[in-house]
């Protein structure tokens, strides 16, 4: 099973961004998706760093793809997509708008924010040129198994959200701006203060969600630590690790150890909790009654 | 449906009573026989019927959704409203004579996307997601031949439709997979020291005084804490009312105005439809808009024009 580092969902300074991808070049992962997926206003701050990062990752033997935005509405964003399609790098489609710009037959991959729920959709995307699909995190194991089988029949690698805060929703409205009583057009980049997202708690102060500009994430960190064997059995080809602050290289190594069999699920979960500063883990979308549930032993404080 | 048709709706949209539509709630929707009768009634009164088959088919069970498309055609529907790529491809291939609309659940939010769905699947009309301002809608219409339809009254999704799994994260049931958001089966109310709190999936997201009206705990309109702030961080418990924007929406080239009529009483549907029909007719005749007739019908007594006003963002 391969490891993919997904596109960073958060707004980091250009220097932090560059340092992160420099560390990923040395990390034991197979594939890296980079670029801006959440907010087009963030891109100018680090856009000029992208070519060098791609070059370094390729030199380190990684496969590299560049993501589309998740929600494309503005003229400037459509133009960005058109330019991306012409750049000659593999594109990970996270809004179907990107497909409108890709000539038929161009190979591309599909990210977790495109709704691939069934065989018919997978088949249509495969015919169109999809070679890899990271499934929406919401899918239960039975759907993952059916889609992995369909993917195998059509030569499409199936990837599953393996680690990281879950992308639960995307909006036209910026919640960080709203929190600071600003409009989106005058957001003053409030999301930059929360490089892992801002925790959103219930009225009983129970951690629940996290806001990240126009995106809403889970408070919990999804983790397939206990699901590796089940996913392997279905034929899933890769796990996606979503960037977060902290020692991400060590996190990648822990996952590699888990896939190699030198670390078991419980040991990995304990390690991830440590590396994530005590974040709660979840894997309920795959096997639980609901997304927030966790199949492991200790972190289930909120069932 | 009869109430909406009698009150002057040009078109009524509805769904089959199962998980193929995004309002899969008990007591709602139509079985196959009722659908046939409803469509006959509408057609006899000069109205059209659109059938929403707008959830995302479950892997391994696509036949249920395929059957819904076949049945829609057999029942005489004027169009189906679809969201899933695979289902669109299926309908275009196997039911080419059945008109296809793109559901709001597909969240097609720019002209490239509309033209893409038109060229790939022969989509004739797109229901636009509630993330666009009126000038943006006008710009889209200037760049496409595809008809557009926009929501003007009823619920307000704050998130891009079809791209939200908040509900399944908290309850296990989602709009995309089950046609359900923030389901009542997962709601609990607790009264404590004169305060009424509402929980969804065990998460406390609303609290009011015991004698105040308690809004339904829809996730994105709940009350939360973040940083030092407490409040409706995503959206207030408001509903959408764009009645004042009818002239602007008409000028923007919108083909149809959509009123959320499902999960509503007959008298509500009749009153809202009658008011909007009067407004649309006045607009067409160049007369001034009737105003403020609908305020009492909005959720929690508060209404918003949502993303149609750019400052909403």
Coordinates of C-alpha atoms in Angstrom, one line a residue:
Chain A
X1 CA 0.0 0.0 0.0
X2 CA 1.3 3.5 -0.9
X3 CA 1.3 6.6 1.1
X4 CA 0.1 9.9 -0.4
X5 CA 0.5 13.3 1.3
X6 CA -2.6 15.2 0.4
X7 CA -2.9 18.9 -0.4
X8 CA -2.4 21.1 2.6
X9 CA -5.8 22.4 3.7
X10 CA -4.5 25.2 5.9
X11 CA -3.0 28.7 5.4
X12 CA 0.7 28.6 6.3
X13 CA 3.4 31.3 5.8
X14 CA 5.4 30.8 2.6
X15 CA 8.5 29.8 4.7
X16 CA 6.6 27.2 6.7
X17 CA 5.1 25.9 3.5
X18 CA 8.6 25.5 1.9
X19 CA 10.0 23.9 5.0
X20 CA 7.1 21.4 5.1
X21 CA 7.7 20.2 1.5
X22 CA 11.5 20.1 2.0
X23 CA 10.8 17.7 4.9
X24 CA 8.4 15.7 2.8
X25 CA 11.1 15.1 0.1
X26 CA 12.9 13.1 2.8
X27 CA 9.8 11.4 4.2
X28 CA 8.9 7.7 3.4
X29 CA 5.9 8.6 1.2
X30 CA 5.2 7.7 -2.5
X31 CA 3.2 10.6 -3.7
X32 CA 2.6 14.2 -2.9
X33 CA -0.3 16.5 -3.9
X34 CA 0.3 20.1 -3.4
X35 CA -1.2 23.5 -4.3
X36 CA -4.2 25.4 -3.0
X37 CA -7.4 23.5 -2.5
X38 CA -9.4 25.8 -0.1
X39 CA -9.1 29.5 -0.9
X40 CA -7.8 31.2 -4.0
X41 CA -6.8 34.3 -2.0
X42 CA -4.1 32.3 -0.2
X43 CA -2.3 31.2 -3.3
X44 CA -0.3 34.4 -4.2
X45 CA 1.5 34.1 -0.9
X46 CA 3.3 30.9 -1.8
X47 CA 2.6 30.4 -5.5
X48 CA 6.2 31.2 -6.5
X49 CA 7.5 28.4 -4.2
X50 CA 5.5 25.7 -6.0
X51 CA 7.9 25.0 -8.9
X52 CA 10.9 24.5 -6.7
X53 CA 9.0 22.2 -4.4
X54 CA 7.8 20.1 -7.3
X55 CA 11.3 19.8 -8.6
X56 CA 12.7 18.8 -5.2
X57 CA 10.0 16.2 -4.7
X58 CA 10.4 14.7 -8.2
X59 CA 14.2 14.6 -7.6
X60 CA 13.5 12.7 -4.4
X61 CA 11.6 10.1 -6.4
X62 CA 8.0 11.1 -5.4
X63 CA 5.1 11.2 -7.8
X64 CA 3.6 14.7 -7.8
X65 CA 0.2 16.2 -8.6
X66 CA -1.1 19.7 -8.2
X67 CA -4.6 20.1 -6.8
X68 CA -7.5 22.2 -8.2
X69 CA -9.5 24.4 -5.9
X70 CA -12.4 22.8 -4.1
X71 CA -15.0 25.4 -5.1
X72 CA -14.5 27.5 -8.2
X73 CA -16.8 30.5 -8.7
X74 CA -14.7 33.6 -9.6
X75 CA -13.3 34.5 -13.0
X76 CA -9.8 34.7 -11.6
X77 CA -10.3 31.1 -10.2
X78 CA -11.5 29.8 -13.5
X79 CA -8.4 31.4 -15.2
X80 CA -6.2 29.7 -12.6
X81 CA -7.8 26.4 -13.5
X82 CA -7.2 26.9 -17.2
X83 CA -3.5 27.8 -16.5
X84 CA -3.2 24.7 -14.3
X85 CA -4.5 22.5 -17.0
X86 CA -1.8 23.8 -19.4
X87 CA 1.1 23.5 -16.9
X88 CA 2.0 20.0 -17.8
X89 CA 1.8 18.6 -14.2
X90 CA -0.7 15.9 -13.3
X91 CA -3.9 17.5 -11.9
X92 CA -5.9 16.3 -8.9
X93 CA -9.4 17.3 -9.6
X94 CA -11.2 18.6 -6.5
X95 CA -13.9 20.5 -8.4
X96 CA -15.2 19.2 -11.7
X97 CA -14.5 22.6 -13.2
X98 CA -10.9 21.5 -13.7
X99 CA -12.2 18.6 -16.0
X100 CA -13.8 21.1 -18.3
X101 CA -10.3 22.4 -19.1
X102 CA -8.6 19.1 -19.5
X103 CA -8.6 17.7 -23.1
X104 CA -10.4 14.4 -23.2
X105 CA -7.9 11.5 -22.7
X106 CA -5.5 13.6 -20.5
X107 CA -4.7 11.5 -17.5
X108 CA -5.7 13.0 -14.1
X109 CA -6.4 12.0 -10.6
X110 CA -9.5 12.7 -8.5
X111 CA -9.4 14.1 -5.0
X112 CA -11.5 13.4 -1.9
X113 CA -13.8 16.5 -2.5
X114 CA -15.3 15.1 -5.7
X115 CA -18.4 12.9 -5.1
X116 CA -17.4 9.5 -6.2
X117 CA -20.0 7.3 -4.5
X118 CA -20.6 4.5 -6.9
X119 CA -19.3 2.3 -9.8
X120 CA -21.1 4.3 -12.5
X121 CA -19.4 7.5 -11.5
X122 CA -16.0 5.8 -11.2
X123 CA -16.5 4.2 -14.6
X124 CA -17.4 7.6 -16.2
X125 CA -14.3 9.2 -14.7
X126 CA -12.1 6.3 -15.7
X127 CA -13.3 6.6 -19.3
X128 CA -12.5 10.3 -19.1
X129 CA -8.9 9.6 -18.0
X130 CA -8.9 9.2 -14.2
X131 CA -6.0 7.0 -13.1
X132 CA -6.4 7.4 -9.4
X133 CA -9.3 8.3 -7.1
X134 CA -9.1 9.3 -3.5
X135 CA -12.6 8.5 -2.2
X136 CA -14.8 10.9 -0.2
X137 CA -14.1 10.3 3.5
X138 CA -17.8 9.8 4.2
X139 CA -18.0 6.3 2.5
X140 CA -18.5 3.2 4.6
X141 CA -16.3 0.1 4.2
X142 CA -18.9 -1.7 2.0
X143 CA -18.8 1.2 -0.6
X144 CA -15.0 1.3 -0.4
X145 CA -14.8 -2.4 -1.2
X146 CA -17.2 -2.1 -4.1
X147 CA -15.3 0.8 -5.5
X148 CA -11.9 -0.8 -5.0
X149 CA -13.2 -3.8 -7.0
X150 CA -14.5 -1.5 -9.8
X151 CA -11.2 0.4 -9.7
X152 CA -9.2 -2.8 -10.1
X153 CA -11.3 -3.8 -13.1
X154 CA -10.6 -0.4 -14.7
X155 CA -7.0 0.2 -13.8
X156 CA -7.8 3.0 -11.4
X157 CA -5.9 3.1 -8.1
X158 CA -8.2 3.7 -5.1
X159 CA -7.0 5.8 -2.3
X160 CA -8.7 6.4 1.1
X161 CA -8.4 9.3 3.6
X162 CA -6.0 7.8 6.1
X163 CA -5.0 10.5 8.5
X164 CA -6.0 14.1 9.3
X165 CA -8.9 16.3 10.1
X166 CA -11.8 15.5 7.9
X167 CA -12.9 17.9 5.2
X168 CA -16.6 18.0 6.1
X169 CA -17.9 21.0 4.1
X170 CA -17.0 23.9 1.8
X171 CA -18.9 27.2 1.6
X172 CA -19.2 30.4 -0.3
X173 CA -18.9 32.1 3.1
X174 CA -15.7 32.5 5.1
X175 CA -16.2 31.6 8.7
X176 CA -12.9 33.0 9.9
X177 CA -13.9 36.4 8.4
X178 CA -17.3 36.1 9.9
X179 CA -15.9 35.3 13.3
X180 CA -13.8 38.5 13.1
X181 CA -16.8 40.5 11.9
X182 CA -15.3 40.9 8.5
X183 CA -16.5 40.1 5.0
X184 CA -14.8 37.5 2.9
X185 CA -13.5 40.2 0.5
X186 CA -11.9 42.0 3.5
X187 CA -10.9 38.9 5.5
X188 CA -7.4 40.2 6.3
X189 CA -6.4 36.5 6.2
X190 CA -7.7 35.7 9.7
X191 CA -7.3 32.0 9.0
X192 CA -3.5 32.4 9.1
X193 CA -3.6 32.5 12.9
X194 CA -4.9 28.9 12.9
X195 CA -2.5 26.7 11.0
X196 CA -4.4 23.5 12.0
X197 CA -7.8 25.1 11.9
X198 CA -9.7 26.8 14.8
X199 CA -11.5 24.4 17.2
X200 CA -15.3 24.8 17.2
X201 CA -16.9 23.6 20.5
X202 CA -20.4 22.8 21.5
X203 CA -22.3 24.8 24.2
X204 CA -21.0 22.2 26.7
X205 CA -17.5 23.0 25.5
X206 CA -17.1 19.6 23.8
X207 CA -14.7 19.8 20.8
X208 CA -16.7 19.1 17.7
X209 CA -15.6 20.9 14.5
X210 CA -12.8 23.1 13.2
X211 CA -13.1 26.1 11.0
X212 CA -10.6 26.9 8.2
X213 CA -11.7 29.9 6.2
X214 CA -14.5 28.7 3.9
X215 CA -14.0 25.1 5.0
X216 CA -15.4 23.2 7.9
X217 CA -13.4 20.3 9.3
X218 CA -13.8 17.7 12.0
X219 CA -12.2 18.5 15.3
X220 CA -11.1 14.9 15.5
X221 CA -8.2 13.6 13.4
X222 CA -9.4 10.7 11.2
X223 CA -7.1 7.7 11.4
X224 CA -7.2 4.4 9.6
X225 CA -4.7 3.0 12.2
X226 CA -7.0 0.1 12.9
X227 CA -8.3 -0.3 9.4
X228 CA -5.2 -1.1 7.4
X229 CA -5.9 -4.8 7.1
X230 CA -9.5 -4.3 6.2
X231 CA -8.6 -1.8 3.5
X232 CA -5.8 -3.9 2.2
X233 CA -8.3 -6.8 1.8
X234 CA -10.6 -4.7 -0.3
X235 CA -7.7 -3.8 -2.6
X236 CA -7.3 -0.2 -1.6
X237 CA -4.0 1.0 -3.1
X238 CA -3.0 4.0 -1.0
X239 CA -3.7 5.9 2.2
X240 CA -3.8 9.7 2.2
X241 CA -2.1 11.6 5.0
X242 CA -3.3 15.2 5.3
X243 CA -0.7 17.8 6.3
X244 CA -0.8 19.3 9.8
X245 CA 1.7 21.2 11.8
X246 CA 4.3 19.4 14.0
X247 CA 6.7 16.7 13.0
X248 CA 5.0 15.5 9.9
X249 CA 8.1 13.5 8.8
X250 CA 7.9 11.4 12.0
X251 CA 4.1 10.9 11.4
X252 CA 4.8 9.6 7.8
X253 CA 7.5 7.3 9.3
X254 CA 5.0 5.9 11.8
X255 CA 2.5 5.2 9.1
X256 CA 5.2 3.5 7.0
X257 CA 6.0 1.3 10.0
X258 CA 2.4 0.4 10.3
X259 CA 2.2 -0.6 6.6
X260 CA 5.4 -2.5 6.9
X261 CA 4.0 -4.4 9.9
X262 CA 6.6 -3.1 12.4
X263 CA 3.9 -1.1 14.3
X264 CA 0.4 -2.4 15.2
X265 CA -2.8 -0.3 15.1
X266 CA -2.8 0.5 18.8
X267 CA 0.9 1.5 18.9
X268 CA 0.3 3.7 15.8
X269 CA -2.8 5.3 17.4
X270 CA -0.8 6.1 20.5
X271 CA 2.0 7.6 18.5
X272 CA -0.3 9.7 16.4
X273 CA -2.1 11.1 19.4
X274 CA 1.4 12.1 20.7
X275 CA 2.5 13.6 17.4
X276 CA -0.8 15.5 17.0
X277 CA -0.7 17.2 20.4
X278 CA -3.4 15.0 21.9
X279 CA -5.9 15.2 19.1
X280 CA -8.8 12.7 19.3
X281 CA -8.9 10.1 16.6
X282 CA -11.9 8.9 14.6
X283 CA -12.6 6.3 12.0
X284 CA -16.4 6.1 12.3
X285 CA -17.2 6.9 8.6
X286 CA -15.6 3.6 7.6
X287 CA -16.9 1.3 10.3
X288 CA -18.8 3.2 13.0
X289 CA -22.3 4.4 13.5
X290 CA -21.2 7.9 12.5
X291 CA -18.1 9.8 11.4
X292 CA -17.1 11.0 14.8
X293 CA -16.8 7.5 16.3
X294 CA -13.5 5.8 17.0
X295 CA -13.0 2.0 17.0
X296 CA -9.9 2.1 19.2
X297 CA -9.7 1.9 23.0
X298 CA -8.9 5.1 24.8
X299 CA -9.7 8.3 22.9
X300 CA -13.5 7.8 22.7
X301 CA -14.4 10.5 25.2
X302 CA -17.5 11.7 23.5
X303 CA -19.6 8.7 22.4
Chain B
X1 CA -48.7 19.0 -5.2
X2 CA -52.4 19.9 -5.7
X3 CA -52.1 22.9 -3.4
X4 CA -49.0 24.2 -5.3
X5 CA -50.6 23.7 -8.7
X6 CA -53.9 25.3 -7.6
X7 CA -52.0 28.3 -6.2
X8 CA -50.3 28.9 -9.5
X9 CA -47.0 27.1 -9.6
X10 CA -45.8 26.6 -13.2
X11 CA -43.8 23.6 -12.2
X12 CA -43.7 21.3 -9.1
X13 CA -40.7 19.3 -8.1
X14 CA -41.0 16.2 -5.9
X15 CA -39.4 12.8 -5.3
X16 CA -40.1 9.1 -4.8
X17 CA -40.6 7.9 -1.2
X18 CA -37.1 6.4 -0.8
X19 CA -33.5 7.3 -0.5
X20 CA -33.2 8.4 -4.1
X21 CA -34.2 11.9 -3.2
X22 CA -32.7 14.5 -0.9
X23 CA -35.8 14.9 1.3
X24 CA -36.1 11.3 2.4
X25 CA -38.2 11.9 5.5
X26 CA -41.1 9.9 6.9
X27 CA -44.5 10.8 5.5
X28 CA -43.1 12.7 2.6
X29 CA -42.9 12.0 -1.1
X30 CA -44.8 9.8 -3.6
X31 CA -45.1 6.1 -4.3
X32 CA -45.2 5.2 -8.0
X33 CA -49.0 5.2 -8.3
X34 CA -49.4 8.5 -6.5
X35 CA -46.7 10.0 -8.7
X36 CA -48.6 9.0 -11.8
X37 CA -51.8 10.5 -10.5
X38 CA -50.0 13.7 -9.3
X39 CA -48.4 14.2 -12.7
X40 CA -51.8 13.7 -14.4
X41 CA -53.4 16.3 -12.1
X42 CA -50.6 18.8 -12.8
X43 CA -50.7 18.2 -16.5
X44 CA -54.5 18.6 -16.5
X45 CA -54.0 22.0 -14.9
X46 CA -51.3 23.1 -17.2
X47 CA -48.4 22.6 -14.8
X48 CA -45.3 20.5 -15.1
X49 CA -43.7 18.0 -12.7
X50 CA -40.0 17.4 -12.1
X51 CA -38.8 14.4 -10.2
X52 CA -35.7 14.8 -8.0
X53 CA -33.4 11.8 -8.0
X54 CA -30.6 13.7 -6.4
X55 CA -28.9 11.6 -3.8
X56 CA -25.7 9.8 -4.7
X57 CA -26.4 6.2 -5.6
X58 CA -24.8 3.7 -3.1
X59 CA -22.1 1.5 -4.5
X60 CA -23.5 -1.9 -5.2
X61 CA -27.1 -0.6 -5.2
X62 CA -27.2 1.6 -8.3
X63 CA -30.2 -0.4 -9.7
X64 CA -32.5 1.4 -7.2
X65 CA -31.6 4.8 -8.7
X66 CA -31.7 3.5 -12.2
X67 CA -35.2 2.2 -11.6
X68 CA -36.2 5.6 -10.2
X69 CA -35.2 7.2 -13.5
X70 CA -37.1 4.6 -15.6
X71 CA -40.2 5.1 -13.4
X72 CA -40.0 8.8 -13.7
X73 CA -40.2 8.5 -17.4
X74 CA -42.9 6.0 -17.2
X75 CA -45.0 8.2 -14.9
X76 CA -44.8 11.0 -17.4
X77 CA -42.4 13.4 -15.6
X78 CA -41.4 16.5 -17.5
X79 CA -37.8 16.1 -16.3
X80 CA -35.6 14.5 -13.8
X81 CA -33.3 16.4 -11.4
X82 CA -30.0 14.6 -11.0
X83 CA -26.7 15.2 -9.2
X84 CA -24.5 12.1 -9.6
X85 CA -22.1 11.9 -12.6
X86 CA -22.8 8.1 -13.1
X87 CA -26.5 8.6 -12.9
X88 CA -26.4 11.4 -15.4
X89 CA -24.4 9.3 -17.8
X90 CA -26.9 6.4 -17.3
X91 CA -30.0 8.6 -17.9
X92 CA -28.4 10.2 -21.0
X93 CA -27.6 6.8 -22.4
X94 CA -30.7 4.9 -21.5
X95 CA -33.4 7.6 -21.4
X96 CA -32.3 10.1 -23.9
X97 CA -35.8 11.5 -24.4
X98 CA -36.2 12.3 -20.7
X99 CA -35.2 15.9 -20.0
X100 CA -32.4 16.3 -17.5
X101 CA -31.9 19.0 -15.0
X102 CA -28.8 19.3 -12.7
X103 CA -29.6 19.3 -9.0
X104 CA -28.4 21.9 -6.6
X105 CA -26.7 18.9 -4.9
X106 CA -24.1 18.9 -7.8
X107 CA -23.1 22.5 -6.8
X108 CA -22.3 23.6 -10.3
X109 CA -21.1 27.2 -9.5
X110 CA -19.6 28.6 -12.7
X111 CA -20.4 28.8 -16.4
X112 CA -17.7 26.3 -17.3
X113 CA -19.4 23.8 -15.2
X114 CA -22.9 24.4 -16.6
X115 CA -21.5 24.1 -20.2
X116 CA -19.7 21.0 -19.2
X117 CA -22.8 19.3 -17.9
X118 CA -24.7 20.4 -21.0
X119 CA -22.1 19.0 -23.4
X120 CA -21.4 15.8 -21.5
X121 CA -25.0 14.9 -20.4
X122 CA -27.3 17.1 -22.4
X123 CA -28.4 18.9 -19.2
X124 CA -31.0 21.6 -20.1
X125 CA -31.3 23.4 -16.7
X126 CA -29.1 23.8 -13.7
X127 CA -30.3 24.6 -10.2
X128 CA -27.6 27.0 -8.9
X129 CA -26.0 26.4 -5.5
X130 CA -26.6 29.0 -2.8
X131 CA -23.1 30.4 -2.9
X132 CA -23.5 32.9 -5.7
X133 CA -24.4 36.6 -5.7
X134 CA -26.9 38.1 -8.2
X135 CA -24.2 39.7 -10.3
X136 CA -22.4 36.3 -10.5
X137 CA -25.6 34.7 -11.6
X138 CA -26.0 37.3 -14.3
X139 CA -22.4 36.7 -15.4
X140 CA -23.1 32.9 -15.6
X141 CA -26.2 33.4 -17.7
X142 CA -24.3 35.6 -20.1
X143 CA -21.9 32.7 -20.8
X144 CA -24.3 29.8 -21.2
X145 CA -27.3 28.6 -23.1
X146 CA -28.3 26.4 -20.2
X147 CA -31.3 27.5 -18.2
X148 CA -30.8 28.4 -14.6
X149 CA -33.1 28.0 -11.6
X150 CA -32.4 29.6 -8.2
X151 CA -33.9 29.1 -4.7
X152 CA -35.9 32.1 -3.5
X153 CA -37.7 30.8 -0.4
X154 CA -37.3 28.2 2.2
X155 CA -34.3 26.5 3.8
X156 CA -30.9 27.9 3.3
X157 CA -27.9 25.6 3.0
X158 CA -24.9 27.5 4.2
X159 CA -22.4 25.0 2.8
X160 CA -22.1 24.2 -0.9
X161 CA -24.9 21.7 -1.5
X162 CA -23.9 18.1 -2.0
X163 CA -20.5 18.8 -0.5
X164 CA -21.3 18.6 3.2
X165 CA -21.0 15.7 5.5
X166 CA -21.5 17.5 8.8
X167 CA -24.7 15.5 9.4
X168 CA -23.1 12.1 8.8
X169 CA -20.2 13.0 11.0
X170 CA -22.6 13.8 13.9
X171 CA -25.4 11.3 13.2
X172 CA -24.3 8.8 10.6
X173 CA -27.0 10.0 8.1
X174 CA -26.2 12.5 5.3
X175 CA -27.9 14.4 2.5
X176 CA -25.7 12.7 -0.1
X177 CA -26.1 9.1 1.0
X178 CA -29.4 9.0 2.8
X179 CA -31.2 12.1 1.6
X180 CA -31.3 13.3 5.2
X181 CA -29.7 16.3 7.1
X182 CA -29.7 16.7 10.9
X183 CA -32.4 13.9 11.3
X184 CA -35.1 14.3 14.0
X185 CA -34.3 10.8 15.2
X186 CA -31.0 12.1 16.6
X187 CA -32.5 15.2 18.2
X188 CA -32.9 15.5 22.0
X189 CA -34.3 18.4 24.0
X190 CA -33.4 18.9 27.7
X191 CA -34.9 21.3 30.1
X192 CA -32.7 22.4 32.9
X193 CA -32.9 25.4 35.3
X194 CA -35.3 27.3 33.0
X195 CA -33.2 26.7 29.9
X196 CA -34.1 24.5 27.0
X197 CA -31.1 22.9 25.2
X198 CA -31.2 21.0 22.0
X199 CA -28.7 18.3 21.1
X200 CA -28.0 16.7 17.7
X201 CA -26.2 13.4 17.9
X202 CA -25.4 14.2 21.5
X203 CA -23.8 17.6 20.6
X204 CA -25.4 20.6 22.4
X205 CA -25.8 23.2 19.7
X206 CA -28.8 25.3 20.9
X207 CA -30.0 26.8 24.1
X208 CA -32.9 29.1 24.7
X209 CA -35.1 30.1 27.7
X210 CA -37.7 27.5 28.5
X211 CA -40.5 29.8 27.3
X212 CA -38.8 30.9 24.1
X213 CA -39.4 29.1 20.8
X214 CA -36.7 26.5 20.2
X215 CA -35.3 26.4 16.7
X216 CA -34.7 23.0 15.2
X217 CA -31.0 22.1 15.8
X218 CA -29.8 22.0 12.2
X219 CA -26.0 21.6 12.4
X220 CA -24.9 24.6 10.4
X221 CA -27.3 26.9 12.2
X222 CA -26.3 25.8 15.7
X223 CA -24.7 27.8 18.4
X224 CA -21.0 27.1 19.0
X225 CA -17.9 28.4 20.8
X226 CA -14.7 29.2 19.0
X227 CA -11.8 31.3 20.3
X228 CA -13.5 33.8 22.7
X229 CA -16.7 33.9 20.7
X230 CA -20.0 32.1 21.3
X231 CA -22.8 32.3 18.7
X232 CA -24.1 31.1 15.4
X233 CA -20.7 30.9 13.9
X234 CA -21.8 29.4 10.5
X235 CA -25.3 30.9 10.1
X236 CA -28.1 32.3 12.2
X237 CA -31.3 30.2 12.4
X238 CA -32.7 32.0 9.4
X239 CA -34.3 30.9 6.2
X240 CA -34.0 32.3 2.7
X241 CA -36.4 34.9 1.4
X242 CA -35.3 36.5 -1.9
X243 CA -38.7 38.0 -2.8
X244 CA -37.3 41.5 -3.0
X245 CA -34.7 40.3 -5.5
X246 CA -37.2 39.0 -8.1
X247 CA -36.6 42.0 -10.5
X248 CA -32.8 41.6 -10.2
X249 CA -33.0 37.8 -10.7
X250 CA -35.2 38.2 -13.7
X251 CA -32.8 40.8 -15.1
X252 CA -29.9 38.3 -14.4
X253 CA -31.5 35.9 -16.9
X254 CA -32.8 33.3 -14.4
X255 CA -35.4 31.0 -15.9
X256 CA -37.1 29.7 -12.8
X257 CA -37.5 30.6 -9.2
X258 CA -37.6 27.7 -6.8
X259 CA -39.6 27.5 -3.6
X260 CA -38.8 24.8 -1.1
X261 CA -42.2 23.2 -0.7
X262 CA -41.3 19.8 0.7
X263 CA -41.7 19.2 4.5
X264 CA -44.3 22.0 4.5
X265 CA -48.0 22.2 5.1
X266 CA -50.5 22.6 2.3
X267 CA -51.5 26.1 3.6
X268 CA -47.9 27.2 3.7
X269 CA -47.2 26.0 0.2
X270 CA -50.4 27.6 -1.1
X271 CA -49.7 30.9 0.5
X272 CA -46.0 31.1 -0.6
X273 CA -46.8 30.0 -4.1
X274 CA -49.7 32.4 -4.5
X275 CA -47.5 35.3 -3.3
X276 CA -44.6 34.5 -5.6
X277 CA -46.9 33.9 -8.5
X278 CA -48.4 37.4 -8.0
X279 CA -44.9 38.9 -7.7
X280 CA -43.7 37.1 -10.9
X281 CA -46.8 38.1 -12.8
X282 CA -46.4 41.7 -11.6
X283 CA -42.7 41.7 -12.7
X284 CA -43.7 40.4 -16.1
X285 CA -46.3 43.1 -16.4
X286 CA -43.9 45.8 -15.3
X287 CA -45.9 46.5 -12.1
X288 CA -44.3 47.2 -8.7
X289 CA -43.5 44.2 -6.5
X290 CA -45.9 43.3 -3.6
X291 CA -43.8 43.3 -0.5
X292 CA -43.4 41.7 2.9
X293 CA -46.2 39.2 2.7
X294 CA -44.0 36.2 3.6
X295 CA -42.2 37.3 6.7
X296 CA -44.3 35.2 9.1
X297 CA -43.6 32.0 7.2
X298 CA -39.9 32.0 7.5
X299 CA -38.1 29.8 10.0
X300 CA -37.5 31.3 13.4
X301 CA -39.1 34.5 12.2
X302 CA -35.9 35.7 10.6
X303 CA -35.0 35.8 6.9
X304 CA -32.0 36.5 4.8
X305 CA -31.2 37.0 1.1
X306 CA -28.2 34.8 1.7
X307 CA -25.4 34.7 -0.8
X308 CA -27.4 36.7 -3.4
X309 CA -26.0 39.7 -1.5
X310 CA -22.3 39.6 -1.7
X311 CA -21.7 40.8 1.9
X312 CA -23.2 37.6 3.2
X313 CA -19.9 35.9 2.6

